[in-house]
Coordinates of C-alpha atoms and ligand atoms in Angstrom, one line a residue:
M659 CA 1.8 14.6 64.5
A660 CA 1.2 13.2 61.0
T661 CA 1.0 15.7 57.7
I662 CA -0.7 14.6 54.9
I663 CA 0.7 16.4 51.5
T664 CA -0.9 16.0 48.1
I665 CA 0.3 16.2 44.9
D666 CA -1.9 17.4 42.2
P667 CA -0.9 16.7 39.6
V668 CA 2.1 14.9 40.1
S669 CA 4.3 16.5 37.0
R670 CA 6.5 15.1 34.8
L671 CA 4.5 12.0 33.8
E672 CA 2.0 11.4 30.8
G673 CA -1.7 12.1 31.9
H674 CA -2.9 12.8 35.6
L675 CA -2.0 11.5 38.8
K676 CA -2.2 12.6 42.2
V677 CA -0.4 11.0 45.0
E678 CA -1.3 12.1 49.0
V679 CA 0.9 10.6 51.6
C680 CA 1.2 10.3 54.9
I681 CA 4.1 11.6 56.5
E682 CA 5.4 11.0 60.1
G683 CA 8.9 11.0 61.9
G684 CA 10.0 12.3 58.7
Q685 CA 8.8 9.0 56.3
V686 CA 5.9 8.2 54.7
T687 CA 3.6 6.2 56.4
D688 CA 0.7 5.8 54.0
A689 CA 0.3 6.6 50.3
R690 CA -2.8 7.1 48.0
A691 CA -2.3 7.2 44.4
T692 CA -5.3 8.2 42.0
G693 CA -5.9 7.8 38.6
T694 CA -8.2 11.4 38.0
M695 CA -9.6 10.7 34.6
F696 CA -11.5 7.9 33.5
R697 CA -10.5 6.1 30.1
G698 CA -13.6 4.2 28.7
F699 CA -11.7 3.0 25.5
E700 CA -13.3 -0.2 26.2
N701 CA -16.6 1.1 25.6
I702 CA -15.7 3.1 22.6
L703 CA -14.4 -0.3 21.1
A704 CA -18.0 -1.9 21.6
N705 CA -19.3 -2.9 18.2
R706 CA -17.0 -1.6 16.3
D707 CA -15.2 -3.6 13.3
P708 CA -12.1 -5.5 15.0
W709 CA -9.9 -4.5 12.6
D710 CA -10.5 -0.9 14.4
A711 CA -8.8 -2.4 17.5
P712 CA -5.4 -1.6 16.8
H713 CA -6.0 2.1 15.4
I714 CA -8.2 2.9 18.3
T715 CA -6.3 1.9 21.2
Q716 CA -3.1 3.2 19.8
R717 CA -5.2 6.3 20.7
I718 CA -4.8 5.4 24.3
C719 CA -1.6 6.9 24.7
G720 CA 0.6 9.5 22.2
V721 CA 3.4 7.9 24.7
C722 CA 3.4 4.1 23.6
P723 CA 1.1 3.8 21.3
I724 CA 2.9 0.8 19.1
P725 CA 2.6 -1.4 22.2
H726 CA -1.3 -1.2 22.0
A727 CA -1.4 -1.7 18.3
Q728 CA 0.7 -4.7 19.3
A729 CA -1.4 -6.2 21.9
A730 CA -4.6 -5.8 19.5
V731 CA -3.0 -7.5 16.3
L732 CA -1.7 -10.3 18.7
A733 CA -5.2 -10.6 20.3
L734 CA -7.2 -10.5 16.9
D735 CA -4.4 -13.0 15.4
Q736 CA -5.3 -15.4 18.0
A737 CA -9.2 -14.8 17.7
A738 CA -8.7 -16.4 14.2
A739 CA -5.6 -18.7 14.9
K740 CA -3.6 -16.9 12.3
S741 CA 0.2 -17.0 12.4
I742 CA 1.8 -14.4 10.3
P743 CA 5.0 -14.1 7.9
N744 CA 8.2 -13.7 9.3
N745 CA 8.5 -10.4 7.6
G746 CA 5.7 -9.5 9.6
R747 CA 7.0 -10.6 13.0
I748 CA 10.0 -9.1 12.5
L749 CA 8.7 -5.3 11.1
R750 CA 6.4 -5.6 14.3
N751 CA 9.3 -6.0 16.7
L752 CA 11.4 -3.5 14.7
V753 CA 8.9 -0.7 14.7
L754 CA 7.9 -1.8 18.8
G755 CA 11.7 -1.2 19.8
A756 CA 12.1 1.7 18.1
N757 CA 8.7 3.1 20.6
F758 CA 11.0 1.5 23.7
V759 CA 14.0 3.2 23.0
Q760 CA 12.1 6.2 22.5
S761 CA 10.4 6.1 25.6
H762 CA 13.3 5.0 27.6
L763 CA 15.5 7.8 26.8
L764 CA 12.4 10.4 27.1
H765 CA 11.5 8.8 30.7
F766 CA 15.2 9.3 31.7
Y767 CA 16.3 12.7 30.7
H768 CA 13.2 14.3 29.9
L769 CA 11.1 13.3 33.0
A770 CA 13.4 11.8 35.5
A771 CA 16.2 13.8 35.7
L772 CA 15.1 16.8 37.1
D773 CA 14.0 15.7 40.3
Y774 CA 17.8 15.2 40.6
L775 CA 19.2 18.5 39.3
A776 CA 18.2 22.1 38.8
G777 CA 19.4 23.4 35.7
P778 CA 19.7 26.6 33.9
G779 CA 17.6 29.6 35.4
M780 CA 14.7 28.9 32.5
A781 CA 12.1 26.8 31.8
P782 CA 11.8 23.9 31.5
W783 CA 14.4 23.7 34.4
Q784 CA 12.8 26.3 36.7
P785 CA 10.9 26.7 39.0
H786 CA 12.4 24.1 40.7
W787 CA 12.7 22.9 44.2
N788 CA 16.0 23.9 45.7
V789 CA 16.3 20.7 47.8
D790 CA 19.0 18.0 48.1
L791 CA 20.4 18.9 44.7
R792 CA 23.9 17.1 45.2
I793 CA 25.6 17.1 41.4
D794 CA 28.1 19.2 41.2
P795 CA 27.9 22.7 38.5
A796 CA 30.2 21.0 36.0
T797 CA 28.4 17.6 36.2
T798 CA 25.2 19.5 35.8
A799 CA 26.0 21.2 32.6
V800 CA 27.1 17.9 31.2
L801 CA 23.5 16.2 31.8
V802 CA 21.9 19.7 30.8
G803 CA 23.7 19.1 27.6
H804 CA 22.9 15.4 27.1
Y805 CA 19.0 16.7 27.9
V806 CA 19.1 18.8 25.3
E807 CA 21.0 16.2 22.9
A808 CA 18.4 13.4 24.1
L809 CA 15.5 15.3 22.6
G810 CA 17.1 14.9 19.4
M811 CA 17.5 11.1 19.9
T812 CA 13.7 10.5 21.1
R813 CA 13.2 12.4 17.5
K814 CA 15.6 9.8 16.0
A815 CA 13.6 7.3 17.8
H816 CA 10.9 7.9 16.2
E817 CA 12.1 8.2 12.6
M818 CA 13.4 5.1 13.2
G819 CA 10.5 3.7 13.9
A820 CA 8.3 5.9 11.1
I821 CA 10.5 3.9 8.4
F822 CA 8.4 1.0 8.7
G823 CA 5.3 2.3 11.0
G824 CA 4.4 4.7 8.3
R825 CA 4.3 7.2 10.9
M826 CA 5.0 8.0 14.8
P827 CA 3.8 8.0 17.2
L828 CA 0.8 6.5 15.9
A829 CA 1.6 3.8 13.4
P830 CA -1.1 2.5 10.9
A831 CA 1.2 -0.5 9.8
Y832 CA -0.4 -2.5 12.7
I833 CA -2.7 -5.2 10.9
P834 CA -4.2 -8.5 11.6
G835 CA -2.2 -11.0 9.9
G836 CA 1.4 -9.2 9.8
F837 CA 2.3 -5.3 9.0
T838 CA 1.6 -3.2 5.6
S839 CA 4.9 -2.2 4.7
A840 CA 7.0 -3.9 2.2
P841 CA 10.3 -3.0 3.1
T842 CA 13.2 -2.1 0.5
A843 CA 16.9 -2.7 1.3
A844 CA 18.1 0.8 1.3
Q845 CA 14.7 1.0 4.2
I846 CA 16.5 -1.2 6.2
T847 CA 20.1 0.5 5.6
Q848 CA 18.4 3.7 7.0
F849 CA 16.8 2.0 10.0
K850 CA 20.3 0.5 10.7
V851 CA 22.1 4.2 10.4
Y852 CA 19.2 5.3 13.0
C853 CA 20.0 2.5 15.0
N854 CA 23.8 2.4 15.7
E855 CA 23.3 6.2 16.0
L856 CA 20.7 5.6 18.9
L857 CA 23.0 2.5 20.3
A858 CA 26.0 5.2 20.5
F859 CA 23.7 7.3 23.0
I860 CA 22.6 4.7 25.0
R861 CA 26.3 3.3 25.3
N862 CA 28.1 6.3 25.6
I863 CA 25.8 8.7 27.3
Y864 CA 22.5 7.3 28.6
L865 CA 24.3 4.4 30.4
P866 CA 27.3 6.5 32.2
D867 CA 24.6 9.1 33.0
V868 CA 22.3 6.7 34.9
E869 CA 25.5 4.9 36.3
A870 CA 26.8 8.4 37.9
L871 CA 23.7 9.4 39.0
A872 CA 23.2 5.2 40.9
S873 CA 26.7 6.3 42.3
I874 CA 25.9 10.0 43.3
Y875 CA 22.1 8.9 44.8
E876 CA 23.5 5.9 45.7
D877 CA 20.8 6.0 49.1
Y878 CA 18.2 5.5 46.5
F879 CA 19.1 2.0 46.4
E880 CA 17.2 1.3 49.4
I881 CA 14.5 3.7 49.3
G882 CA 11.0 2.7 46.9
R883 CA 11.1 -1.3 46.9
G884 CA 7.7 -1.9 47.0
H885 CA 5.7 -5.1 47.8
G886 CA 8.7 -7.1 45.6
N887 CA 6.3 -9.1 43.7
L888 CA 7.5 -8.7 39.8
I889 CA 5.5 -9.4 36.6
A890 CA 6.1 -9.2 32.6
F891 CA 4.0 -11.0 29.7
G892 CA 6.8 -11.1 27.5
A893 CA 7.8 -9.4 24.4
F894 CA 9.5 -9.2 20.9
E895 CA 8.5 -12.6 19.5
L896 CA 12.0 -14.6 17.6
N897 CA 9.6 -17.4 15.9
A898 CA 6.8 -17.6 14.6
N899 CA 4.6 -19.2 16.9
G900 CA 5.6 -16.7 19.9
T901 CA 7.2 -19.5 22.0
K902 CA 10.7 -17.5 21.7
K903 CA 11.0 -13.9 23.0
L904 CA 13.4 -11.6 23.8
F905 CA 11.8 -10.9 27.0
R906 CA 10.1 -14.1 28.4
P907 CA 7.0 -14.0 30.5
G908 CA 7.0 -15.0 34.2
R909 CA 6.7 -13.6 37.6
A910 CA 9.0 -13.2 40.5
A911 CA 7.3 -13.4 44.0
A912 CA 8.8 -11.4 46.5
G913 CA 11.4 -13.5 48.3
S914 CA 11.3 -16.4 46.3
T915 CA 14.1 -16.9 43.5
A916 CA 11.9 -19.1 41.4
I917 CA 10.6 -17.6 37.9
E918 CA 7.0 -18.8 37.8
P919 CA 4.8 -18.9 34.8
V920 CA 1.9 -16.5 34.2
N921 CA -1.4 -17.6 33.8
P922 CA -3.8 -15.2 32.3
T923 CA -6.5 -16.8 33.9
A924 CA -5.5 -15.8 37.9
I925 CA -5.6 -12.3 37.0
T926 CA -8.7 -10.3 38.0
E927 CA -9.3 -6.4 38.7
Q928 CA -10.4 -5.4 41.7
V929 CA -12.8 -2.3 42.2
T930 CA -13.6 -2.2 45.7
H931 CA -11.3 1.5 46.0
S932 CA -12.2 2.3 42.1
W933 CA -14.8 4.2 40.9
Y934 CA -16.5 1.5 38.9
A935 CA -19.8 -0.8 39.9
D936 CA -19.1 -3.5 42.8
S937 CA -21.2 -5.4 40.4
T938 CA -18.2 -6.0 38.5
N939 CA -15.7 -6.8 40.9
N940 CA -12.5 -9.0 40.6
L941 CA -13.6 -10.2 37.2
N942 CA -10.8 -11.7 34.9
P943 CA -10.3 -9.4 31.9
A944 CA -12.1 -12.2 29.8
N945 CA -15.4 -11.2 31.7
G946 CA -14.4 -7.9 32.5
V947 CA -16.8 -4.8 32.3
T948 CA -16.0 -1.0 32.4
L949 CA -18.7 0.2 34.4
P950 CA -18.2 3.7 36.0
M951 CA -19.4 4.9 39.3
Q952 CA -18.4 8.1 40.8
P953 CA -18.7 8.8 43.6
K954 CA -18.5 5.7 45.1
A955 CA -17.7 4.7 49.0
N956 CA -14.4 3.9 49.5
G957 CA -13.3 4.9 46.1
Y958 CA -10.8 7.0 45.3
S959 CA -9.4 6.2 41.6
W960 CA -10.1 5.9 38.0
L961 CA -7.6 2.7 37.9
K962 CA -9.1 -0.3 38.6
A963 CA -6.3 -2.7 40.7
P964 CA -5.3 -5.2 38.8
R965 CA -4.2 -8.6 40.9
Y966 CA -2.4 -11.7 40.1
T967 CA -3.6 -14.3 42.4
N968 CA -4.9 -11.6 44.6
E969 CA -1.3 -10.3 45.1
P970 CA -0.1 -6.9 43.9
Y971 CA 2.8 -7.0 41.2
E972 CA 4.9 -4.6 40.0
A973 CA 5.2 -4.4 35.9
G974 CA 8.5 -2.7 33.6
P975 CA 11.8 -2.8 32.9
L976 CA 13.0 -3.9 36.2
A977 CA 10.7 -6.7 36.4
R978 CA 11.3 -7.8 32.6
M979 CA 15.4 -7.4 33.3
W980 CA 14.9 -9.3 36.4
I981 CA 12.6 -12.1 34.9
N982 CA 15.3 -12.3 32.6
G983 CA 18.3 -12.9 34.8
D984 CA 19.4 -9.9 33.0
Y985 CA 19.3 -7.9 36.4
P986 CA 19.7 -9.7 39.5
H987 CA 20.6 -6.3 41.6
G988 CA 17.9 -5.0 43.5
I989 CA 14.7 -3.5 43.5
S990 CA 14.4 -0.1 44.2
V991 CA 14.3 3.6 42.6
M992 CA 17.7 3.5 41.4
D993 CA 17.5 -0.2 40.2
R994 CA 14.3 0.6 38.0
H995 CA 16.7 3.4 36.3
R996 CA 19.6 1.1 35.8
A997 CA 17.4 -1.5 34.4
R998 CA 15.5 0.5 32.4
A999 CA 18.9 1.5 30.9
L1000 CA 20.5 -1.5 30.5
E1001 CA 17.0 -2.6 28.5
A1002 CA 17.1 0.3 26.3
L1003 CA 20.6 -1.2 25.2
K1004 CA 19.6 -4.7 24.8
I1005 CA 16.4 -3.9 23.0
A1006 CA 18.5 -1.3 20.2
D1007 CA 21.2 -4.4 19.7
A1008 CA 18.6 -6.5 18.7
L1009 CA 17.0 -3.9 16.6
L1010 CA 20.2 -4.3 14.4
T1011 CA 19.8 -8.0 14.6
W1012 CA 16.6 -7.9 13.3
A1013 CA 16.7 -5.5 10.9
D1014 CA 19.2 -8.0 8.9
Q1015 CA 16.4 -10.8 8.9
I1016 CA 13.9 -9.1 6.6
V1017 CA 13.6 -10.5 3.4
V1018 CA 13.3 -7.9 1.1
G1019 CA 10.5 -8.8 -1.8
Q1020 CA 8.7 -11.3 0.9
S1021 CA 5.4 -10.1 2.1
A1022 CA 4.6 -9.3 5.5
Y1023 CA 1.2 -9.7 5.5
S1024 CA -1.3 -13.1 5.1
T1025 CA -4.8 -12.7 4.3
Y1026 CA -6.8 -12.4 7.4
T1027 CA -10.5 -13.0 7.3
T1028 CA -12.3 -12.1 10.7
P1029 CA -13.6 -14.5 12.2
T1030 CA -17.2 -14.6 13.0
S1031 CA -17.2 -15.2 16.9
G1032 CA -13.8 -16.0 18.9
T1033 CA -11.8 -14.5 21.7
G1034 CA -8.4 -13.4 21.9
V1035 CA -5.9 -12.5 24.5
G1036 CA -2.9 -10.0 23.0
L1037 CA -0.2 -10.2 26.1
T1038 CA 3.2 -8.3 25.1
E1039 CA 5.4 -5.4 26.7
A1040 CA 4.8 -1.8 26.8
P1041 CA 8.0 0.3 28.0
R1042 CA 6.3 0.7 31.5
G1043 CA 5.3 -3.2 31.8
A1044 CA 3.3 -5.9 31.1
L1045 CA 0.4 -5.1 28.7
G1046 CA -2.8 -6.9 27.7
H1047 CA -5.7 -6.6 25.5
W1048 CA -8.6 -9.2 25.9
L1049 CA -10.5 -9.2 22.5
Q1050 CA -14.2 -10.8 22.6
I1051 CA -15.6 -11.0 18.4
T1052 CA -19.5 -11.7 18.5
N1053 CA -20.9 -11.2 14.8
R1054 CA -18.0 -10.2 13.3
K1055 CA -17.7 -6.9 15.9
I1056 CA -16.1 -6.4 19.1
A1057 CA -18.6 -7.6 21.7
R1058 CA -15.9 -6.9 24.6
Y1059 CA -12.7 -5.6 24.9
Q1060 CA -10.7 -5.0 28.2
V1061 CA -7.2 -3.3 28.2
I1062 CA -4.8 -4.0 31.5
T1063 CA -1.5 -1.5 31.0
P1064 CA 1.6 -1.6 33.5
T1065 CA 0.4 1.9 35.0
C1066 CA -2.4 -0.2 35.7
W1067 CA -0.8 -2.7 38.0
N1068 CA 1.6 0.5 38.9
A1069 CA -0.6 3.0 40.1
S1070 CA -3.1 1.0 41.3
P1071 CA -5.6 1.3 44.4
M1072 CA -5.5 -0.5 47.2
D1073 CA -7.5 -3.5 46.5
D1074 CA -10.3 -5.8 48.4
R1075 CA -7.7 -6.7 51.6
G1076 CA -6.4 -3.2 51.4
K1077 CA -3.0 -4.3 50.0
R1078 CA -1.9 -1.1 48.1
G1079 CA -0.8 -1.0 44.9
P1080 CA 3.2 -1.1 44.1
I1081 CA 3.7 2.7 44.1
E1082 CA 1.5 3.1 46.8
Q1083 CA 3.8 0.6 49.1
A1084 CA 6.9 1.7 47.5
L1085 CA 6.6 5.3 48.6
V1086 CA 6.0 3.9 52.4
G1087 CA 8.9 4.2 54.3
T1088 CA 10.6 6.7 52.0
P1089 CA 12.2 9.6 53.9
V1090 CA 11.2 13.3 53.6
Q1091 CA 13.5 15.9 53.9
D1092 CA 11.3 19.2 53.7
P1093 CA 7.1 17.8 53.3
N1094 CA 6.8 21.7 51.8
R1095 CA 9.2 20.0 48.8
P1096 CA 8.4 16.3 49.3
V1097 CA 11.0 15.3 46.2
E1098 CA 11.7 12.2 47.8
V1099 CA 7.9 10.9 46.9
L1100 CA 8.5 12.2 43.5
R1101 CA 11.5 10.2 42.6
V1102 CA 9.9 7.2 43.9
I1103 CA 7.0 7.5 42.2
H1104 CA 9.1 8.7 38.4
S1105 CA 11.0 5.4 39.0
F1106 CA 8.2 3.8 37.7
D1107 CA 7.6 6.1 34.7
P1108 CA 3.6 6.2 35.1
C1109 CA 1.4 7.0 32.6
L1110 CA -1.9 7.7 33.5
S1111 CA -2.9 8.5 30.0
C1112 CA -2.9 4.3 29.2
A1113 CA -4.5 4.2 32.7
V1114 CA -7.0 6.7 32.6
H1115 CA -7.9 8.9 29.7
L1116 CA -11.3 10.5 29.0
M1117 CA -13.5 13.3 30.7
T1118 CA -16.5 14.9 29.9
P1119 CA -16.3 18.4 29.4
K1120 CA -19.7 19.1 29.7
S1121 CA -20.1 17.1 33.3
A1122 CA -21.2 19.2 36.1
T1123 CA -18.6 17.1 37.5
V1124 CA -14.4 18.7 37.3
I1125 CA -12.9 15.4 38.3
S1126 CA -9.4 17.0 37.8
T1127 CA -8.2 20.3 37.7
Y1128 CA -4.8 21.3 36.4
V1129 CA -3.6 24.1 37.5
P1130 CA -0.1 25.2 36.2
G1131 CA 3.1 25.6 38.3
R1132 CA 1.2 24.6 41.6
T1133 CA 3.3 22.9 44.2
A1134 CA 2.3 20.3 47.2
A1135 CA -0.5 21.6 49.1
L1136 CA 0.1 21.0 52.7
A1137 CA -2.2 20.2 55.1
T1138 CA -2.1 18.9 58.7
A1139 CA -3.7 16.0 60.0
Ligands
NFE85 NI1 1.1 6.0 28.0 FE1 1.9 3.0 28.4 C1 3.5 1.9 28.2 C2 1.0 1.2 28.2 S1 1.9 2.7 30.6 S2 2.8 4.8 28.0 O1 5.0 1.9 28.4 O2 0.6 0.3 27.9 O3 0.7 2.0 31.4

């Protein structure tokens, strides 16, 4: 007999995700991931001044605003064929890197770790499902201490980003043509002091904690693989024209050792199972349209389903580290955690080097004139994976804007051919000990660090249709099919 479990909302992630799994014979046999709110930022941007794009798109999400600013200014620069001064490139990288470090620490300690340990008898550690908690009390106490310490570290990462970004999480310093800061030697030193402290935490606490967790939950190297296709757009430009990056772009298709190039024209967004008009199906984002339609037969998510040559791809730290040859080990729940922690170290290391490359007294901005018309594609990476902004300017206004976030790749619903999205597929085969407390399902979902705010965002409070209702403390509702 099959049991259908609905977890709505999945907690300890950003935004609102509903996941339905079918369990038969003690393991997940099917899964549906639903983004329960409409984002609509594309429609907010229409007819605005293109300079508004980095500021408005940062409001898509408070956790990864900087990648949105970065993608927007890259698209704007490209639309005007503008190259920016070295200082501008470096400052953009420094603030982006600070956001990655902040997000990775936040994810491991404050979003994922509680799937594996119970902690003290108080919020935020309780209430807690009492299942499959293998970490001994002494180690649990140490990890709880690190959870608290990591709160301070995420604050410091934000403060580090704010030195040049002007403010975190929403940094006003990203503008087309460069960056608004005029860095001083004292600011560079201050940035490095923060970075050294974060590096020490990553090296001495975060990485060993992840390794300890991985050794205790070794079976999670075999759980949550998914389709096995990985994609990265690349990020952290190391030269003026962006041909060299800390993370190169690329694709690794399941079963192949080759790293293939990414051709943005091969990306389409499929909406057969999404609450968007079928007339907008399978469009490349350069011609994309955001036309909501809910309810809709066969629709079950506000996320569109991005596909590369019709195939679902996983985005994220594991994809980046894999494509760059930094993490060749495997694709699973624990591999995602390990790759994320190793990536935090790689980025923090690079930040220290880049901070020394700033030339005090040189401008970070070169005059940008909005083109009368033009198109630009801003491809970069967010902590959760490949991020793209597609921009079209007509009469110096935004004529079209499309955003594909990493969570759109990862938490996408089924596509035209009925192929599941990466999280849905990763859930299939997951063993579940107790369908009333499906912690294994949460571990798989959290390993992707989904952010539904990025994927979907906006609701209409006055609307008669309540799309999602948040019930604090609600546990998995259980139905029997
Ligand atoms: Ni809201 Fe985001 C990241 C982006 S995820 S956190 O990282 O873009 O889809």
